[in-house]
PDB file of C-alpha atoms in Angstrom:
ATOM      1  CA  UNK B 232      95.083  47.736 -23.478  1.00 72.00           C
ATOM      2  CA  UNK B 233      94.587  51.491 -23.036  1.00 72.00           C
ATOM      3  CA  UNK B 234      93.053  50.860 -19.615  1.00 76.00           C
ATOM      4  CA  UNK B 235      96.125  48.853 -18.556  1.00 79.00           C
ATOM      5  CA  UNK B 236      98.458  51.648 -19.713  1.00 81.00           C
ATOM      6  CA  UNK B 237      96.458  54.228 -17.743  1.00 83.00           C
ATOM      7  CA  UNK B 238      96.587  52.061 -14.616  1.00 85.00           C
ATOM      8  CA  UNK B 239     100.331  51.499 -15.057  1.00 87.00           C
ATOM      9  CA  UNK B 240     100.788  55.275 -15.485  1.00 87.00           C
ATOM     10  CA  UNK B 241      98.891  55.932 -12.234  1.00 88.00           C
ATOM     11  CA  UNK B 242     101.012  53.379 -10.364  1.00 90.00           C
ATOM     12  CA  UNK B 243     104.215  54.862 -11.776  1.00 92.00           C
ATOM     13  CA  UNK B 244     103.114  58.415 -10.921  1.00 91.00           C
ATOM     14  CA  UNK B 245     102.192  57.367  -7.368  1.00 91.00           C
ATOM     15  CA  UNK B 246     105.582  55.669  -6.917  1.00 91.00           C
ATOM     16  CA  UNK B 247     107.426  58.721  -8.282  1.00 93.00           C
ATOM     17  CA  UNK B 248     105.422  60.956  -5.954  1.00 91.00           C
ATOM     18  CA  UNK B 249     106.285  58.736  -2.965  1.00 92.00           C
ATOM     19  CA  UNK B 250     109.991  58.748  -3.877  1.00 92.00           C
ATOM     20  CA  UNK B 251     110.032  62.538  -4.277  1.00 93.00           C
ATOM     21  CA  UNK B 252     108.421  62.970  -0.849  1.00 92.00           C
ATOM     22  CA  UNK B 253     110.924  60.521   0.649  1.00 91.00           C
ATOM     23  CA  UNK B 254     113.842  62.368  -0.969  1.00 92.00           C
ATOM     24  CA  UNK B 255     112.507  65.715   0.225  1.00 91.00           C
ATOM     25  CA  UNK B 256     112.177  64.343   3.755  1.00 89.00           C
ATOM     26  CA  UNK B 257     115.757  63.068   3.690  1.00 91.00           C
ATOM     27  CA  UNK B 258     117.068  66.399   2.382  1.00 91.00           C
ATOM     28  CA  UNK B 259     115.160  68.306   5.056  1.00 85.00           C
ATOM     29  CA  UNK B 260     116.489  65.978   7.747  1.00 87.00           C
ATOM     30  CA  UNK B 261     120.071  66.414   6.546  1.00 89.00           C
ATOM     31  CA  UNK B 262     119.722  70.209   6.410  1.00 87.00           C
ATOM     32  CA  UNK B 263     118.315  70.233   9.941  1.00 85.00           C
ATOM     33  CA  UNK B 264     121.209  68.076  11.162  1.00 88.00           C
ATOM     34  CA  UNK B 265     123.764  70.347   9.498  1.00 89.00           C
ATOM     35  CA  UNK B 266     122.120  73.471  10.922  1.00 87.00           C
ATOM     36  CA  UNK B 267     122.071  71.885  14.377  1.00 88.00           C
ATOM     37  CA  UNK B 268     125.767  70.958  14.074  1.00 89.00           C
ATOM     38  CA  UNK B 269     126.713  74.480  12.979  1.00 88.00           C
ATOM     39  CA  UNK B 270     124.639  75.982  15.769  1.00 88.00           C
ATOM     40  CA  UNK B 271     126.390  73.788  18.334  1.00 90.00           C
ATOM     41  CA  UNK B 272     129.777  74.814  16.872  1.00 89.00           C
ATOM     42  CA  UNK B 273     128.821  78.466  17.140  1.00 87.00           C
ATOM     43  CA  UNK B 274     127.742  77.980  20.760  1.00 90.00           C
ATOM     44  CA  UNK B 275     131.008  76.181  21.562  1.00 91.00           C
ATOM     45  CA  UNK B 276     132.986  78.985  19.893  1.00 88.00           C
ATOM     46  CA  UNK B 277     131.115  81.609  21.896  1.00 88.00           C
ATOM     47  CA  UNK B 278     131.695  79.632  25.076  1.00 91.00           C
ATOM     48  CA  UNK B 279     135.439  79.400  24.316  1.00 91.00           C
ATOM     49  CA  UNK B 280     135.564  83.128  23.566  1.00 87.00           C
ATOM     50  CA  UNK B 281     133.768  83.822  26.831  1.00 90.00           C
ATOM     51  CA  UNK B 282     136.262  81.643  28.704  1.00 91.00           C
ATOM     52  CA  UNK B 283     139.191  83.501  27.125  1.00 89.00           C
ATOM     53  CA  UNK B 284     137.695  86.881  27.932  1.00 87.00           C
ATOM     54  CA  UNK B 285     137.008  85.730  31.473  1.00 89.00           C
ATOM     55  CA  UNK B 286     140.624  84.631  31.795  1.00 88.00           C
ATOM     56  CA  UNK B 287     141.790  88.005  30.478  1.00 84.00           C
ATOM     57  CA  UNK B 288     139.597  89.880  32.930  1.00 83.00           C
ATOM     58  CA  UNK B 289     140.823  87.810  35.864  1.00 84.00           C
ATOM     59  CA  UNK B 290     144.426  88.718  34.993  1.00 81.00           C
ATOM     60  CA  UNK B 291     143.644  92.444  35.160  1.00 71.00           C
ATOM     61  CA  UNK B 292     145.229  93.265  38.521  1.00 72.00           C
ATOM     62  CA  UNK B 293     144.210  96.927  38.507  1.00 73.00           C
ATOM     63  CA  UNK B 294     140.548  96.173  37.812  1.00 73.00           C
ATOM     64  CA  UNK B 295     140.467  98.860  35.157  1.00 80.00           C
ATOM     65  CA  UNK B 296     138.166  99.586  32.284  1.00 83.00           C
ATOM     66  CA  UNK B 297     139.674  96.909  30.023  1.00 81.00           C
ATOM     67  CA  UNK B 298     139.112  94.239  32.670  1.00 83.00           C
ATOM     68  CA  UNK B 299     135.520  95.357  33.182  1.00 86.00           C
ATOM     69  CA  UNK B 300     134.850  95.341  29.449  1.00 86.00           C
ATOM     70  CA  UNK B 301     136.403  91.869  29.100  1.00 85.00           C
ATOM     71  CA  UNK B 302     134.279  90.609  32.003  1.00 88.00           C
ATOM     72  CA  UNK B 303     131.091  92.023  30.477  1.00 90.00           C
ATOM     73  CA  UNK B 304     131.964  90.622  27.053  1.00 88.00           C
ATOM     74  CA  UNK B 305     132.618  87.213  28.651  1.00 90.00           C
ATOM     75  CA  UNK B 306     129.190  87.277  30.303  1.00 93.00           C
ATOM     76  CA  UNK B 307     127.518  88.219  27.022  1.00 90.00           C
ATOM     77  CA  UNK B 308     129.366  85.471  25.128  1.00 90.00           C
ATOM     78  CA  UNK B 309     128.325  82.874  27.715  1.00 93.00           C
ATOM     79  CA  UNK B 310     124.742  84.157  27.630  1.00 93.00           C
ATOM     80  CA  UNK B 311     124.669  83.969  23.815  1.00 89.00           C
ATOM     81  CA  UNK B 312     126.088  80.424  23.877  1.00 91.00           C
ATOM     82  CA  UNK B 313     123.422  79.365  26.373  1.00 93.00           C
ATOM     83  CA  UNK B 314     120.732  81.038  24.235  1.00 90.00           C
ATOM     84  CA  UNK B 315     121.901  79.095  21.163  1.00 88.00           C
ATOM     85  CA  UNK B 316     121.988  75.808  23.104  1.00 90.00           C
ATOM     86  CA  UNK B 317     118.378  76.276  24.233  1.00 90.00           C
ATOM     87  CA  UNK B 318     116.863  76.710  20.754  1.00 89.00           C
ATOM     88  CA  UNK B 319     116.233  74.786  17.581  1.00 87.00           C
ATOM     89  CA  UNK B 320     117.911  76.155  14.432  1.00 85.00           C
ATOM     90  CA  UNK B 321     114.590  77.229  12.900  1.00 85.00           C
ATOM     91  CA  UNK B 322     113.650  79.123  16.050  1.00 89.00           C
ATOM     92  CA  UNK B 323     117.024  80.919  16.033  1.00 87.00           C
ATOM     93  CA  UNK B 324     116.474  82.054  12.449  1.00 86.00           C
ATOM     94  CA  UNK B 325     112.952  83.261  13.250  1.00 90.00           C
ATOM     95  CA  UNK B 326     114.086  85.190  16.342  1.00 90.00           C
ATOM     96  CA  UNK B 327     117.006  86.803  14.520  1.00 89.00           C
ATOM     97  CA  UNK B 328     114.694  87.796  11.644  1.00 91.00           C
ATOM     98  CA  UNK B 329     112.192  89.306  14.106  1.00 94.00           C
ATOM     99  CA  UNK B 330     114.957  91.203  15.908  1.00 92.00           C
ATOM    100  CA  UNK B 331     116.282  92.543  12.581  1.00 93.00           C
ATOM    101  CA  UNK B 332     112.798  93.836  11.753  1.00 95.00           C
ATOM    102  CA  UNK B 333     112.330  95.477  15.147  1.00 96.00           C
ATOM    103  CA  UNK B 334     115.826  97.002  15.481  1.00 94.00           C
ATOM    104  CA  UNK B 335     117.536  97.130  12.061  1.00 93.00           C
ATOM    105  CA  UNK B 336     120.280  99.561  13.120  1.00 94.00           C
ATOM    106  CA  UNK B 337     121.324  97.486  16.107  1.00 92.00           C
ATOM    107  CA  UNK B 338     121.116  94.320  14.013  1.00 91.00           C
ATOM    108  CA  UNK B 339     123.420  95.780  11.347  1.00 93.00           C
ATOM    109  CA  UNK B 340     125.869  97.043  13.967  1.00 92.00           C
ATOM    110  CA  UNK B 341     125.908  93.624  15.619  1.00 87.00           C
ATOM    111  CA  UNK B 342     126.407  91.910  12.280  1.00 88.00           C
ATOM    112  CA  UNK B 343     129.342  94.232  11.509  1.00 90.00           C
ATOM    113  CA  UNK B 344     130.965  93.537  14.887  1.00 86.00           C
ATOM    114  CA  UNK B 345     130.375  89.794  14.493  1.00 81.00           C
ATOM    115  CA  UNK B 346     131.923  89.935  11.023  1.00 84.00           C
ATOM    116  CA  UNK B 347     134.997  91.755  12.325  1.00 84.00           C
ATOM    117  CA  UNK B 348     135.397  89.281  15.172  1.00 77.00           C
ATOM    118  CA  UNK B 349     134.981  86.319  12.835  1.00 77.00           C
ATOM    119  CA  UNK B 350     137.584  87.787  10.471  1.00 81.00           C
ATOM    120  CA  UNK B 351     140.066  88.363  13.275  1.00 78.00           C
ATOM    121  CA  UNK B 352     139.461  84.890  14.671  1.00 72.00           C
ATOM    122  CA  UNK B 353     139.944  83.364  11.228  1.00 78.00           C
ATOM    123  CA  UNK B 354     143.182  85.290  10.676  1.00 79.00           C
ATOM    124  CA  UNK B 355     144.379  84.327  14.143  1.00 73.00           C
ATOM    125  CA  UNK B 356     143.647  80.658  13.542  1.00 71.00           C
ATOM    126  CA  UNK B 357     145.325  80.811  10.143  1.00 76.00           C
ATOM    127  CA  UNK B 358     148.453  82.441  11.554  1.00 75.00           C
ATOM    128  CA  UNK B 359     148.549  79.920  14.414  1.00 70.00           C
ATOM    129  CA  UNK B 360     148.344  77.143  11.830  1.00 68.00           C
ATOM    130  CA  UNK B 361     151.217  78.644   9.820  1.00 71.00           C
ATOM    131  CA  UNK B 362     153.348  79.132  12.925  1.00 63.00           C
ATOM    132  CA  UNK B 363     152.692  75.563  13.993  1.00 57.00           C
ATOM    133  CA  UNK B 364     153.653  74.278  10.545  1.00 55.00           C
ATOM    134  CA  UNK B 365     157.236  75.485  10.632  1.00 52.00           C
ATOM    135  CA  UNK B 366     157.321  78.896  12.231  1.00 47.00           C
ATOM    136  CA  UNK B 367     156.915  82.303  10.734  1.00 45.00           C
ATOM    137  CA  UNK B 368     160.556  82.902   9.835  1.00 45.00           C
ATOM    138  CA  UNK B 369     161.075  83.738   6.199  1.00 46.00           C
ATOM    139  CA  UNK B 370     157.373  83.831   5.423  1.00 48.00           C
ATOM    140  CA  UNK B 371     155.836  86.575   3.323  1.00 49.00           C
ATOM    141  CA  UNK B 372     153.267  88.901   4.877  1.00 49.00           C
ATOM    142  CA  UNK B 373     149.596  88.281   4.106  1.00 49.00           C
ATOM    143  CA  UNK B 374     148.643  89.042   0.498  1.00 49.00           C
ATOM    144  CA  UNK B 375     146.755  92.193   1.503  1.00 47.00           C
ATOM    145  CA  UNK B 376     150.064  93.755   2.592  1.00 46.00           C
ATOM    146  CA  UNK B 377     152.319  92.637  -0.252  1.00 46.00           C
ATOM    147  CA  UNK B 378     153.734  95.415  -2.334  1.00 47.00           C
ATOM    148  CA  UNK B 379     152.617  98.174   0.052  1.00 47.00           C
ATOM    149  CA  UNK B 380     155.288 100.630   1.094  1.00 48.00           C
ATOM    150  CA  UNK B 381     155.322 102.017   4.593  1.00 46.00           C
ATOM    151  CA  UNK B 382     152.976  99.529   6.217  1.00 43.00           C
TER     152      UNK B 382
END
């Protein structure tokens, strides 16, 4: 009887082990899919930003500094989008980590600029959504400006 219980315990443990490995594999697969989707979204966003900057630079009739900067930014955005498209999510993380180790100051500056751009883009999208949902007439200013005098 004891021998049968031990055998049953081994079978149960082996089955539990197999199910845990299967579950871990599914979770890893889902995380990889989500990372890939987010990476593709980021690349598409960079491509759209590059297209907008390119459009802005082409409208600069005087070919001044602003047009040149917009053109260069458009090229960089397109290059970054292409770079993201060419890599797997794990490779992107590894390369960013290596870059942060090699050039921490530049990495932090880039992260700050990316954060500012993401914030502005988010606010722009939010305000476009509000304007499209009934206009901006009679709406209160964003919460960060409520109650401030002289702004």
